[in-house]
mmCIF file of C-alpha atoms in Angstrom:
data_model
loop_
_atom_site.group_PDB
_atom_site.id
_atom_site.type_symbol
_atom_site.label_atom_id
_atom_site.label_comp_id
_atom_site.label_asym_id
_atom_site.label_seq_id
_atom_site.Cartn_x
_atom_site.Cartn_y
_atom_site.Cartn_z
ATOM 1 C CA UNK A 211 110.643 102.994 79.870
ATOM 2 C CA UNK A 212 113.780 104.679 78.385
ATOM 3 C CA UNK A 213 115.623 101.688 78.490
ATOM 4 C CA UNK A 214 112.838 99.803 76.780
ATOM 5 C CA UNK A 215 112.714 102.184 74.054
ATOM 6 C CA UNK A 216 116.335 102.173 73.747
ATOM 7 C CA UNK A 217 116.699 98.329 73.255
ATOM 8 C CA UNK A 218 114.373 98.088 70.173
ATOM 9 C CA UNK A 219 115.681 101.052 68.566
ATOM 10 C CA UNK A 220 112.704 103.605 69.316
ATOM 11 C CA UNK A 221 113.649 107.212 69.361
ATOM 12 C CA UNK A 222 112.416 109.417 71.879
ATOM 13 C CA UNK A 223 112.749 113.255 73.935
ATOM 14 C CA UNK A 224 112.356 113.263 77.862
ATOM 15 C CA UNK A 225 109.564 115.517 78.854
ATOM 16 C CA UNK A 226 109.095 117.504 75.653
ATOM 17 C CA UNK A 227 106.684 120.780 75.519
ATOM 18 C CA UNK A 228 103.438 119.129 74.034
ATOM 19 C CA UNK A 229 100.973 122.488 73.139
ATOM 20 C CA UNK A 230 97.409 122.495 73.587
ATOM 21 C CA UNK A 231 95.717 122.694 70.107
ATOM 22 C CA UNK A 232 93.676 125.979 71.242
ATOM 23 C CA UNK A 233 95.706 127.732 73.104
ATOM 24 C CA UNK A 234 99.828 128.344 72.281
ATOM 25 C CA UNK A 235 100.672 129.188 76.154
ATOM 26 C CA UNK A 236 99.163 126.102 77.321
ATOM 27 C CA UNK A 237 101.269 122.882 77.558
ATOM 28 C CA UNK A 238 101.772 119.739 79.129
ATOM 29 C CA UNK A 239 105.554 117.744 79.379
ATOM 30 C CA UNK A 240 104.708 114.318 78.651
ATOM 31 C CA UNK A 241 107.264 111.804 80.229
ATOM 32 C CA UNK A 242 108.703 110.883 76.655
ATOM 33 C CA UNK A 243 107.369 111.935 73.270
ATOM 34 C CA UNK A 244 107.888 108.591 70.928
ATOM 35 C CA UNK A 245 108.671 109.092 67.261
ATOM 36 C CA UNK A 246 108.981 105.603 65.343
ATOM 37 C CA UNK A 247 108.372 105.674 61.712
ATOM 38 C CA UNK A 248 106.662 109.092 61.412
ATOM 39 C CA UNK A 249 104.068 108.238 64.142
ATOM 40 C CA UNK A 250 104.160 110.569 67.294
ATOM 41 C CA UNK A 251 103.088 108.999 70.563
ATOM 42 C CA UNK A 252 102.919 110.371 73.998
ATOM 43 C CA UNK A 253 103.948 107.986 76.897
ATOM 44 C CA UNK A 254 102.924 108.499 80.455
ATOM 45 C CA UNK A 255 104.282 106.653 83.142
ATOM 46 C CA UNK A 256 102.168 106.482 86.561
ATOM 47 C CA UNK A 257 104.711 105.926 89.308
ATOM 48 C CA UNK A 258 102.856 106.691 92.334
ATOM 49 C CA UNK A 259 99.068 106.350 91.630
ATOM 50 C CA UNK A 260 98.616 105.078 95.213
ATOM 51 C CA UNK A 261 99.413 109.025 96.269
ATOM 52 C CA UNK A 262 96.300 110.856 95.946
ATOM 53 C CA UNK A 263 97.484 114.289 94.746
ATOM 54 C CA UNK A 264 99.593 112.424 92.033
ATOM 55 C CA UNK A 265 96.358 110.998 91.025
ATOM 56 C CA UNK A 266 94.416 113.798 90.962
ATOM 57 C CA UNK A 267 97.601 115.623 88.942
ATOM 58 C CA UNK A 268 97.100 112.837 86.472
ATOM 59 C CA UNK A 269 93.523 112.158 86.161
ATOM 60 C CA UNK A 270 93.661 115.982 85.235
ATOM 61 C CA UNK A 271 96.148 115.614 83.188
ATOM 62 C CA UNK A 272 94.792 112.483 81.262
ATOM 63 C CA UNK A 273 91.450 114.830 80.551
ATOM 64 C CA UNK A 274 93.866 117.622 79.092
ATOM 65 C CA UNK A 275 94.883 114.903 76.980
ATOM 66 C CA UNK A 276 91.641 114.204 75.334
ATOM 67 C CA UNK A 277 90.556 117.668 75.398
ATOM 68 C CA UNK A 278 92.977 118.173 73.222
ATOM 69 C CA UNK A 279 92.379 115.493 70.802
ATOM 70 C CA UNK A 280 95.831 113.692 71.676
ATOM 71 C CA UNK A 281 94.048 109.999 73.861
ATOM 72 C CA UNK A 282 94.782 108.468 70.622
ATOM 73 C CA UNK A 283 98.423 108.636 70.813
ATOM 74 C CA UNK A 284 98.748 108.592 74.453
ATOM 75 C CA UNK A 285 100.519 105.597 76.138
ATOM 76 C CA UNK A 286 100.280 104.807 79.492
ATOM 77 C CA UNK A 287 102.299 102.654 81.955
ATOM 78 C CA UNK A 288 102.310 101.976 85.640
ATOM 79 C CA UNK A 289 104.253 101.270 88.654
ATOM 80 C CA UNK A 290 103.455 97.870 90.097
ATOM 81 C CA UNK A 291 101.733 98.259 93.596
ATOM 82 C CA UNK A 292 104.627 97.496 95.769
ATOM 83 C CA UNK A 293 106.972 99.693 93.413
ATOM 84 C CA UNK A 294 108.341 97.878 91.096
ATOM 85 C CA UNK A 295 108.441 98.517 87.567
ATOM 86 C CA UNK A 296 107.638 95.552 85.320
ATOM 87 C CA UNK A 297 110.330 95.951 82.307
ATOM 88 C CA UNK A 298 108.555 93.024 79.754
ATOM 89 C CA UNK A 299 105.039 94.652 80.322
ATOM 90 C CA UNK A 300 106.496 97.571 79.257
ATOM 91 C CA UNK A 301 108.362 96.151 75.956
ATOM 92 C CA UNK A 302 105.356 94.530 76.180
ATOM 93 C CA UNK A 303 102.894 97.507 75.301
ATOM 94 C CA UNK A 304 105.711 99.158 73.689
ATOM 95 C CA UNK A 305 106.127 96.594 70.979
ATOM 96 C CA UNK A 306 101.916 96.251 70.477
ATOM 97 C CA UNK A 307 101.429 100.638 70.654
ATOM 98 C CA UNK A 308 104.218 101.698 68.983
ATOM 99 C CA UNK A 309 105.796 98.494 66.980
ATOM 100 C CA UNK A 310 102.376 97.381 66.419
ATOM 101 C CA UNK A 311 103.646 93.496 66.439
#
């Protein structure tokens, strides 16, 4: 994802503090926090759904999310099944989430 984001000029922090909007001590590091053009987006990328307590992590995660009114600007990506990350899917949703082409 990094080196996505890199390639078409995207700025972005690594697992930045993102607060809950009701409670200051409460936070959640998304993957990378995307800034392009004033917009703020919060990218997820599911590496090892196939591991049931990483699921369970993120389907609790995901629902921290929209408690917190942030699904709108959440963007997700995921592992292939045998592993393998699929680079142009991610430019892919990269370039229609956050380029909006």
């Amino acid at each position: 994802v990094a080196d996505v984001l890199d390639a078409l000029g995207i700025s972005y922090d690594y697992e930045q503090p993102l607060y809950s909007r009701t409670d200051s001590k409460d936070f959640r590091l998304p993957d990378f926090t995307v800034s392009y053009e004033g917009d703020v987006f919060y990218w997820e990328h599911l590496g090892m759904l196939n591991v049931p307590s990483y699921r369970e992590a993120w389907e609790r995660k995901q629902t921290w999310y929209k408690e917190n009114g942030f699904s709108d600007r959440l963007i997700t990506s995921q592992d292939a099944p045998d592993g393998g990350i699929d680079a142009a899917k991610i430019e892919q949703i990269a370039r229609k989430r956050i380029l909006e082409e």
